PDB file of C-alpha atoms in Angstrom:
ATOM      1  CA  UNK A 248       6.812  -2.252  14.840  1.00  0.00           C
ATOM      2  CA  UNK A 249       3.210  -1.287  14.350  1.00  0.00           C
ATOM      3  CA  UNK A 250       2.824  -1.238  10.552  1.00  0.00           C
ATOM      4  CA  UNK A 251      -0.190   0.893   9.398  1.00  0.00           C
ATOM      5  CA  UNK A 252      -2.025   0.352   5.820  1.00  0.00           C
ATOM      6  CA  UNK A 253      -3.613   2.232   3.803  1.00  0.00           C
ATOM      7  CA  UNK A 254      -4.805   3.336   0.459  1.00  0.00           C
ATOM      8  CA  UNK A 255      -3.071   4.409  -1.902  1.00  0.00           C
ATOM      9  CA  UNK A 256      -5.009   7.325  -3.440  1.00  0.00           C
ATOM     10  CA  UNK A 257      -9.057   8.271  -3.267  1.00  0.00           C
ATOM     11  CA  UNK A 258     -10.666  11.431  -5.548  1.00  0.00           C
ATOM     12  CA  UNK A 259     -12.986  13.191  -4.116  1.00  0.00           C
ATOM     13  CA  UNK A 260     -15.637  16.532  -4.874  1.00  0.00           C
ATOM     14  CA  UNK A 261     -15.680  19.564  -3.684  1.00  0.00           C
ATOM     15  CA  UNK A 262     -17.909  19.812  -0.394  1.00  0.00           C
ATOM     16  CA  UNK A 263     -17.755  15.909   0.035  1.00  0.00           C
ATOM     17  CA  UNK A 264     -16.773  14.362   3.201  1.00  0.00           C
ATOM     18  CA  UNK A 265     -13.496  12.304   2.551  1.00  0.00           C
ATOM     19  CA  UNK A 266     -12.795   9.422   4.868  1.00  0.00           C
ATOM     20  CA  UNK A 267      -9.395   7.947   5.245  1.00  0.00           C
ATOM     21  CA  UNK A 268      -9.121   4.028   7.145  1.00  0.00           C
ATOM     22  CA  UNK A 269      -5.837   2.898   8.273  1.00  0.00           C
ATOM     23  CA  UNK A 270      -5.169  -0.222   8.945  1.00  0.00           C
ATOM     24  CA  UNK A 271      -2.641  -0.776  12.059  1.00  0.00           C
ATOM     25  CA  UNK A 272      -2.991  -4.382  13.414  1.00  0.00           C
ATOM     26  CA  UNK A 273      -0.204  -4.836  15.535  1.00  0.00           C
ATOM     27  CA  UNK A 274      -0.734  -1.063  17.562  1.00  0.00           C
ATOM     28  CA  UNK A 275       0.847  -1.383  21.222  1.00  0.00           C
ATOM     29  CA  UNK A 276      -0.782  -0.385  24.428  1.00  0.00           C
ATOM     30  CA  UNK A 277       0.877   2.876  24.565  1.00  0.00           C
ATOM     31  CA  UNK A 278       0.907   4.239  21.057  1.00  0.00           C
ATOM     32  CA  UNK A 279      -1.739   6.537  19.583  1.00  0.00           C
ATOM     33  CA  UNK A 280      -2.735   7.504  16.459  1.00  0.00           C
ATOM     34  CA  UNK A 281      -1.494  10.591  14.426  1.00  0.00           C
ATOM     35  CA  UNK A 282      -2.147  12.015  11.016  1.00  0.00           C
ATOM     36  CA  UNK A 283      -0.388  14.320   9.190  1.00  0.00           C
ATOM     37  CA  UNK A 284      -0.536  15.841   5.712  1.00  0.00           C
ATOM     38  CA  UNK A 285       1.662  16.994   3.430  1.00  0.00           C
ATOM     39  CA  UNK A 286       0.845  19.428   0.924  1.00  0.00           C
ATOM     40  CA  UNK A 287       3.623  19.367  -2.379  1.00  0.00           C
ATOM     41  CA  UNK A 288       6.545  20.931  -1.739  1.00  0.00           C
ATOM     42  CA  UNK A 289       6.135  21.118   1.796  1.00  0.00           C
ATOM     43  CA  UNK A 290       6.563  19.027   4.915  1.00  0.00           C
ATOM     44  CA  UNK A 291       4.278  17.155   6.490  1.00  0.00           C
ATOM     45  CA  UNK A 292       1.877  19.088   9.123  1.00  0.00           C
ATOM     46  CA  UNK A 293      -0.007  17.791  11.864  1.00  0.00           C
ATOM     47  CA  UNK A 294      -4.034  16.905  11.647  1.00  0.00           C
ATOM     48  CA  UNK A 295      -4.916  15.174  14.391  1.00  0.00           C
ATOM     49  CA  UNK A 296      -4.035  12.370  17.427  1.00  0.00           C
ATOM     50  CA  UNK A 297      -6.213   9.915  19.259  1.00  0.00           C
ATOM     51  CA  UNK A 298      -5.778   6.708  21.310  1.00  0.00           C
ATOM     52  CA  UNK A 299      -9.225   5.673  21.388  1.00  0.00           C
ATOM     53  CA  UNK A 300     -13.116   6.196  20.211  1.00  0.00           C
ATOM     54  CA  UNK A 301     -13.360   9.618  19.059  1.00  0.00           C
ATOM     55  CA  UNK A 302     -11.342  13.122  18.331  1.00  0.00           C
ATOM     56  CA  UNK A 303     -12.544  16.143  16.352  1.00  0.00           C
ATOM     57  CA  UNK A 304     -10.778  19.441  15.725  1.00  0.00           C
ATOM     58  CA  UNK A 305     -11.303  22.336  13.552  1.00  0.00           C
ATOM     59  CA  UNK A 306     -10.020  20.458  10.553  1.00  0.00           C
ATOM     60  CA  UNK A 307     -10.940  16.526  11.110  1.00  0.00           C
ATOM     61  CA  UNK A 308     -12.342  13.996  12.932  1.00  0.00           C
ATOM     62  CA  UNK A 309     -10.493  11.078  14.063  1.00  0.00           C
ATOM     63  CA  UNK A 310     -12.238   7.541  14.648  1.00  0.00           C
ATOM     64  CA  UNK A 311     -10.717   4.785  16.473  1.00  0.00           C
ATOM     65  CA  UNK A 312     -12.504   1.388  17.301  1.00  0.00           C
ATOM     66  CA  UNK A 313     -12.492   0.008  20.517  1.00  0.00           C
ATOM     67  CA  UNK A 314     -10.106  -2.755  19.234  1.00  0.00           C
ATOM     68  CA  UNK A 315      -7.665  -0.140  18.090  1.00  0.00           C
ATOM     69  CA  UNK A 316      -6.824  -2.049  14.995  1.00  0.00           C
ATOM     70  CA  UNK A 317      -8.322   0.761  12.336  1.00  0.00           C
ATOM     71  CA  UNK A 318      -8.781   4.215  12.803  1.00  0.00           C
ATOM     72  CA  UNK A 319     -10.378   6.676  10.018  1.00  0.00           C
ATOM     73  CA  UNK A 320      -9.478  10.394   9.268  1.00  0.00           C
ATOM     74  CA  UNK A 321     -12.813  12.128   8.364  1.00  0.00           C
ATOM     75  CA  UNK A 322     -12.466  15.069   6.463  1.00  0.00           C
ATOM     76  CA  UNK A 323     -15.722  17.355   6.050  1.00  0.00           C
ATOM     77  CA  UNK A 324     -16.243  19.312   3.441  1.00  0.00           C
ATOM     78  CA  UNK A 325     -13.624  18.836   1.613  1.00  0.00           C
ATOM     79  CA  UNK A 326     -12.193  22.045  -0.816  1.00  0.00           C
ATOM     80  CA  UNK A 327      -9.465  21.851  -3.253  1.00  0.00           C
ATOM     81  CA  UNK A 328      -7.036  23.509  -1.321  1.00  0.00           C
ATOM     82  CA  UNK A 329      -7.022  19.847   0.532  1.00  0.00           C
ATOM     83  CA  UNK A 330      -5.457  18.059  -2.497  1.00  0.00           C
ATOM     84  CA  UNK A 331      -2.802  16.379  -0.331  1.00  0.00           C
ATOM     85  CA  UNK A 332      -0.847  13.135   0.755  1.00  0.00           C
ATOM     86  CA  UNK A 333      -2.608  11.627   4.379  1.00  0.00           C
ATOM     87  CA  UNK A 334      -0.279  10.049   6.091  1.00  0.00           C
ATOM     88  CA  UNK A 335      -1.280   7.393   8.985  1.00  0.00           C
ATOM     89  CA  UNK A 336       1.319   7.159  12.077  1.00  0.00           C
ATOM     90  CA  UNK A 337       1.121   4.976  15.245  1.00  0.00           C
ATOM     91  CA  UNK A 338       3.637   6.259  17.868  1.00  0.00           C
ATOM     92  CA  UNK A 339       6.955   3.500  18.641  1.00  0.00           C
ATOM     93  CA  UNK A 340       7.289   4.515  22.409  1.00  0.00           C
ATOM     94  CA  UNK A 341       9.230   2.000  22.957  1.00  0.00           C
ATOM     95  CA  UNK A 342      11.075   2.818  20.377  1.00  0.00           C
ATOM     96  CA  UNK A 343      12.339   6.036  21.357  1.00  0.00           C
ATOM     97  CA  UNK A 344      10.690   8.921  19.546  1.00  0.00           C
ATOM     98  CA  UNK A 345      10.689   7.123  15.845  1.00  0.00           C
ATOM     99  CA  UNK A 346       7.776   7.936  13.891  1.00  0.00           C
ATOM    100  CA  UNK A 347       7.027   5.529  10.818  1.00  0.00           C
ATOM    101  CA  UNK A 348       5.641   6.854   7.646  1.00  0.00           C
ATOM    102  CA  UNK A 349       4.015   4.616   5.624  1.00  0.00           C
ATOM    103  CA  UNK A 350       3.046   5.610   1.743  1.00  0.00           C
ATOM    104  CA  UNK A 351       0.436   7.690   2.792  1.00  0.00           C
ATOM    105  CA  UNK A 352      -2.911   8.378   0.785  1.00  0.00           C
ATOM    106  CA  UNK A 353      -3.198  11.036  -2.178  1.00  0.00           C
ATOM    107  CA  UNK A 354      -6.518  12.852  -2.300  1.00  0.00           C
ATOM    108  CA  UNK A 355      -7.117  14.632  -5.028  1.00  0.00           C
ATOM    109  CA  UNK A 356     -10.380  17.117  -4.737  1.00  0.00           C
ATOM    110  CA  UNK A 357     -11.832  17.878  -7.999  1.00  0.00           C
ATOM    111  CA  UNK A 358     -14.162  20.895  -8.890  1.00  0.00           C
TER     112      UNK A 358
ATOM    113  CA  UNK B 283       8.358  33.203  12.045  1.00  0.00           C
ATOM    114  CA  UNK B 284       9.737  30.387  11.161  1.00  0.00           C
ATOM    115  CA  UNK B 285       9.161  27.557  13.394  1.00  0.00           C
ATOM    116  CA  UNK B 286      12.013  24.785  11.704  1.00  0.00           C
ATOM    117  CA  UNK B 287      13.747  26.485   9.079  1.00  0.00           C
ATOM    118  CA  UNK B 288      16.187  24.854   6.941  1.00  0.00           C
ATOM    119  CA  UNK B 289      19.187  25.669   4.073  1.00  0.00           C
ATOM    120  CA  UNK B 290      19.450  25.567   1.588  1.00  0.00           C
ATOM    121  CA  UNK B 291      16.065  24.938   0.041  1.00  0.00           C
ATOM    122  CA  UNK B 292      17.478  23.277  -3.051  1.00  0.00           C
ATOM    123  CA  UNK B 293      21.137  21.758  -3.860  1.00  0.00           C
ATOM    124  CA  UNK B 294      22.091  20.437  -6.676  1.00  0.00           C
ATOM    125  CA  UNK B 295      25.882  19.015  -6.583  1.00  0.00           C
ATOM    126  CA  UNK B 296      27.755  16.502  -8.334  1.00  0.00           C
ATOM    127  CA  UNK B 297      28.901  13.015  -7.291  1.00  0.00           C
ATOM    128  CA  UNK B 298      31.443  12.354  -4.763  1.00  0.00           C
ATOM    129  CA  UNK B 299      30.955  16.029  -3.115  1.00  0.00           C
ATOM    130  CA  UNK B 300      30.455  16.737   0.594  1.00  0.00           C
ATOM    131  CA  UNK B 301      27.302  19.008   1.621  1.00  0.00           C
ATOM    132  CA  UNK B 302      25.858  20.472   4.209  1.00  0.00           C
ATOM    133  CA  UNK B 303      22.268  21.166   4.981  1.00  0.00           C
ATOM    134  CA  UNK B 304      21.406  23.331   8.248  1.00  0.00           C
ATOM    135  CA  UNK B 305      18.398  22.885  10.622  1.00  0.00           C
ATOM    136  CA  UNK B 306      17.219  25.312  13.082  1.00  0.00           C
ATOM    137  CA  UNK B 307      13.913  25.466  15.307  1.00  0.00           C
ATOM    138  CA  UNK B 308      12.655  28.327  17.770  1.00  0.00           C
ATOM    139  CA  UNK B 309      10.158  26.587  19.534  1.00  0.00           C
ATOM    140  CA  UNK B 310      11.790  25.517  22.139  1.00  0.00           C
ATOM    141  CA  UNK B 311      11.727  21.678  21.766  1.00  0.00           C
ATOM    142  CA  UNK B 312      14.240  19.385  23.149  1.00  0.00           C
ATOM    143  CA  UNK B 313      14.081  16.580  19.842  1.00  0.00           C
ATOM    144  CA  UNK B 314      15.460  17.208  15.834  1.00  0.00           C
ATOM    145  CA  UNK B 315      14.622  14.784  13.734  1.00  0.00           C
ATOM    146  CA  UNK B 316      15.959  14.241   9.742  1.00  0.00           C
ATOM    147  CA  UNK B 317      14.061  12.226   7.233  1.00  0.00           C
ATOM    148  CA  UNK B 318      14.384  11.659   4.136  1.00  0.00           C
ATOM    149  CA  UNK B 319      11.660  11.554   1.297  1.00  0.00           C
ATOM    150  CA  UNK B 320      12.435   9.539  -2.089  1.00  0.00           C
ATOM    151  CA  UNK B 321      10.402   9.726  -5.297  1.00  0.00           C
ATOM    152  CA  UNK B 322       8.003   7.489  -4.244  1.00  0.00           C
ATOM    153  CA  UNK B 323       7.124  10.043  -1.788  1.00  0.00           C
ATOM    154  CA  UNK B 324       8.080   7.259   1.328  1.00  0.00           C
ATOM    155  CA  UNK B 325       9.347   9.285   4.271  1.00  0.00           C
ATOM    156  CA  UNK B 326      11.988   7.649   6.607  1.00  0.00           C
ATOM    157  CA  UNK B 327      13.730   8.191   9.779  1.00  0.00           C
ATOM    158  CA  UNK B 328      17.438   9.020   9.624  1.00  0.00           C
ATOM    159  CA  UNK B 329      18.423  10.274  12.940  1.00  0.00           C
ATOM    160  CA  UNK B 330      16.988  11.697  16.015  1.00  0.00           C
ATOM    161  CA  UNK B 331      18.457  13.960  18.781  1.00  0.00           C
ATOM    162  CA  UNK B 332      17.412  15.466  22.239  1.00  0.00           C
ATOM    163  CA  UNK B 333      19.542  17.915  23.707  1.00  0.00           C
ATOM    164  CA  UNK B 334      22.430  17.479  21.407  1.00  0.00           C
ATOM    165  CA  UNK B 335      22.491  13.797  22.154  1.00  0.00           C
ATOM    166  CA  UNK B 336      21.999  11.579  19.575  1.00  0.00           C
ATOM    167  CA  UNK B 337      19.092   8.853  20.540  1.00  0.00           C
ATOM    168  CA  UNK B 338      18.017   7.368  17.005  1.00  0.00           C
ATOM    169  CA  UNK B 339      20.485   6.163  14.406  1.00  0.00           C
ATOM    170  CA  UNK B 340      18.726   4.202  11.553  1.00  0.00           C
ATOM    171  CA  UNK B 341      20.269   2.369   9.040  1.00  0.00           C
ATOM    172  CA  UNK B 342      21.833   5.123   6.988  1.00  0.00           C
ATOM    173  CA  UNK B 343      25.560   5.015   5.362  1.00  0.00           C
ATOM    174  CA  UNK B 344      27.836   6.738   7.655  1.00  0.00           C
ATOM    175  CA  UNK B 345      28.557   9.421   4.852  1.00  0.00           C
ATOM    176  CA  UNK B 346      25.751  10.751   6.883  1.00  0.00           C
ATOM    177  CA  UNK B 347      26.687  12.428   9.430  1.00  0.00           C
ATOM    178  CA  UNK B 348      24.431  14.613  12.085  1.00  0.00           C
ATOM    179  CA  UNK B 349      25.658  17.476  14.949  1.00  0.00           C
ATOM    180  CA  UNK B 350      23.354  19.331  17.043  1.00  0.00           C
ATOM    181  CA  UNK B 351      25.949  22.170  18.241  1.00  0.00           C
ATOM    182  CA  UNK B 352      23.027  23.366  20.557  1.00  0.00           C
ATOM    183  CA  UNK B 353      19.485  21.752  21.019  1.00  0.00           C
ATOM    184  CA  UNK B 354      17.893  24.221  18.647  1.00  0.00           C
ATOM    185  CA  UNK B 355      20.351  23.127  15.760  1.00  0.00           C
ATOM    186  CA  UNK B 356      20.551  19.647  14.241  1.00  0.00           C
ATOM    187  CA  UNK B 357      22.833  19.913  10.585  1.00  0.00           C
ATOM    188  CA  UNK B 358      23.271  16.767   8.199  1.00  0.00           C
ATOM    189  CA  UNK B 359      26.696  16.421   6.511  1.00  0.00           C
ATOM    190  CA  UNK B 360      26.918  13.685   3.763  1.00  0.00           C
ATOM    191  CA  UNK B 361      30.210  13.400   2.319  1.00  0.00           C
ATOM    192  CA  UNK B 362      30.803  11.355  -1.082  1.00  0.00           C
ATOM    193  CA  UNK B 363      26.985  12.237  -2.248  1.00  0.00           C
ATOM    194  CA  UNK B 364      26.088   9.982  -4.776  1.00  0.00           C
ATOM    195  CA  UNK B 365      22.930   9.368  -6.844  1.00  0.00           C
ATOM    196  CA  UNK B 366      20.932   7.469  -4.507  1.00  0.00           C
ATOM    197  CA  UNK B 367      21.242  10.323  -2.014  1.00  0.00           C
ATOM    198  CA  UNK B 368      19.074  12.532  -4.312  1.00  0.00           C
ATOM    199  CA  UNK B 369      15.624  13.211  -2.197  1.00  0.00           C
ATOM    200  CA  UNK B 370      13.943  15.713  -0.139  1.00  0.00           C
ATOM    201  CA  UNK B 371      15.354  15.868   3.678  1.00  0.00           C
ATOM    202  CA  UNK B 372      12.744  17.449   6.061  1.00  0.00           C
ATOM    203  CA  UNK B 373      13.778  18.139   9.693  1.00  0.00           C
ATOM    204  CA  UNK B 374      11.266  18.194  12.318  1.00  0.00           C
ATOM    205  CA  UNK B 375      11.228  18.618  16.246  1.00  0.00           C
ATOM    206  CA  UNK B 376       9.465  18.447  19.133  1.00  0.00           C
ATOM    207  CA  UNK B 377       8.995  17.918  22.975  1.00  0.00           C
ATOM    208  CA  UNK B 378      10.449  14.296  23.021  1.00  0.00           C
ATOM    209  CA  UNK B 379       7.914  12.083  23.026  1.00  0.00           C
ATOM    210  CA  UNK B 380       6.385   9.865  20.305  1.00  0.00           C
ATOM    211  CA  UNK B 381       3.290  11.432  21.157  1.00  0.00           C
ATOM    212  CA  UNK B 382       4.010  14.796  20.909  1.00  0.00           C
ATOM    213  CA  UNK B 383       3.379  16.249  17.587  1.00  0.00           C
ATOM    214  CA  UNK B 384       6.310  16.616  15.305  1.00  0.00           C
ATOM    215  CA  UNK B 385       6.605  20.029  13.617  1.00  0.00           C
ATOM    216  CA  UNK B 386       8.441  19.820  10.659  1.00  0.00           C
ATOM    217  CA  UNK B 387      10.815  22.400   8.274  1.00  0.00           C
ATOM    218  CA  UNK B 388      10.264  23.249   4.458  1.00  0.00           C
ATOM    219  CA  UNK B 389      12.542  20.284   3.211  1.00  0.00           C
ATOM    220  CA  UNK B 390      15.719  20.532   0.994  1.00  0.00           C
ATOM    221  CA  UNK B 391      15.508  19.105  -2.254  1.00  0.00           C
ATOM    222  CA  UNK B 392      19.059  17.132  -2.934  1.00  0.00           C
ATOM    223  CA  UNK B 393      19.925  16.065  -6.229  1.00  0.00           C
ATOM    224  CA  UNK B 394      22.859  14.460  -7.259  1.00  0.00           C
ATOM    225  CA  UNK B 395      24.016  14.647 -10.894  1.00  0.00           C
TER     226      UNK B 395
END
C-alpha cells in the first residue's frame, strides 16, 4: 500500500499562495497522484491528478518530483471560501479501484 | 442535478436497529463506492461495486451489508447499529479505474444513541 503523509493543519492569509507536500514513499509504477478537498459538511471533491513533473488547472497546481516520492498541491491566491480539509491520494491499481484517505490537511484562511 | 445523491441526509436511530441508506448516481459510471468518515475526520473504504458486482470488501462487520439492484444504485443496510457505527457515509462513483476521479454524494450523518 502506498501510504501518503502529510500535515496535519497549516493557516494561511487571504491572497497567499498555500502549498500542501505529501509525502508518499512507497508510490508504485502505475499510480498517480490525486487531491481532493472536502469542504464541512460535504464530500470530498476532486482538485487535481498527476503522475509526474507538473499539472495546473483552474484551481491548483500540482508538483511531482522526478523521484515521485513527494508531490505538493499549490494553491494561489488563496480566499476564505478555501477553508478546507486537503486530502493526498495515490491510486492502488493493483488493488482494484481502492482509494486510501489519509488524515488529510486543514487549511484554515484567515482575513 | 444531482450527480450522487444520497438518503437520508441525517439518521439518528437507536441501538440494535436495522437502517438503510440509499445511493444513486446519473452519470453514467460503472463503480459505487461507500466510505465511511469518523470524528477524526479519517475516511475509509467499505465496499466497492462495478456493474452490480461487488469487487472491494474491506474489513467491515457483516451487519454491513451492500446491493447495487442496477449499476446506478449501490444501498448500505447495517442491521444491529450500534455506537461505533455513528459517522458520516459518503458514496462516490466513477468510470472504474483508480485513476479516474471519484465523484462523491452529500454524505449521511449516522448516529447511534
Amino acid at each position: 500500500l502506498a501510504k501518503t503523509t502529510q500535515p496535519i493543519s497549516m493557516d494561511s492569509y487571504e491572497g497567499q499562495e498555500v502549498n500542501i507536500t505529501c509525502s508518499h514513499n512507497n508510490i508504485a509504477t502505475n499510480d498517480y497522484i490525486t487531491w481532493y478537498q472536502q469542504f464541512p459538511s460535504q464530500g470530498p471533491r476532486f482538485i487535481i491528478q498527476g503522475y509526474k513533473t507538473k499539472v495546473t488547472n483552474e484551481v491548483a497546481s500540482l508538483f511531482i518530483p522526478a523521484d515521485r516520492k513527494s508531490s505538493t498541491l499549490s494553491l494561489p491566491r488563496v480566499s476564505l471560501s478555501d477553508t478546507a480539509v486537503y486530502y493526498c491520494l495515490v491510486g492502488e491499481k493493483a488493488a482494484g479501484n481502492k482509494l486510501t484517505f489519509g488524515g488529510g490537511t486543514r487549511v484554515l484562511v484567515k482575513p | 442535478d444531482t450527480a450522487v445523491s444520497q438518503t437520508p441526509k441525517y439518521l439518528v436511530t437507536q441501538m440494535g436497529n436495522d437502517k438503510s441508506i440509499k445511493c444513486e448516481q446519473n452519470l453514467g459510471h460503472d463503480t459505487m463506492y461507500w466510505y465511511k468518515q469518523d470524528s477524526k475526520k479519517f475516511l475509509k473504504i467499505m465496499f466497492s461495486y462495478n456493474n452490480k458486482e461487488l469487487i472491494i470488501n474491506e474489513t467491515v462487520p457483516n451487519r454491513f451489508s451492500p446491493k447495487s439492484p442496477d449499476k446506478a444504485h449501490l444501498n448500505l443496510h447495517i442491521n444491529s447499529l450500534e455506537l461505533g457505527d455513528s459517522a458520516v457515509y459518503f458514496c462516490a462513483s466513477n468510470s472504474g479505474t483508480s485513476q479516474e476521479t471519484q465523484y462523491f454524494g452529500p454524505g449521511t450523518r449516522l448516529l447511534v444513541l
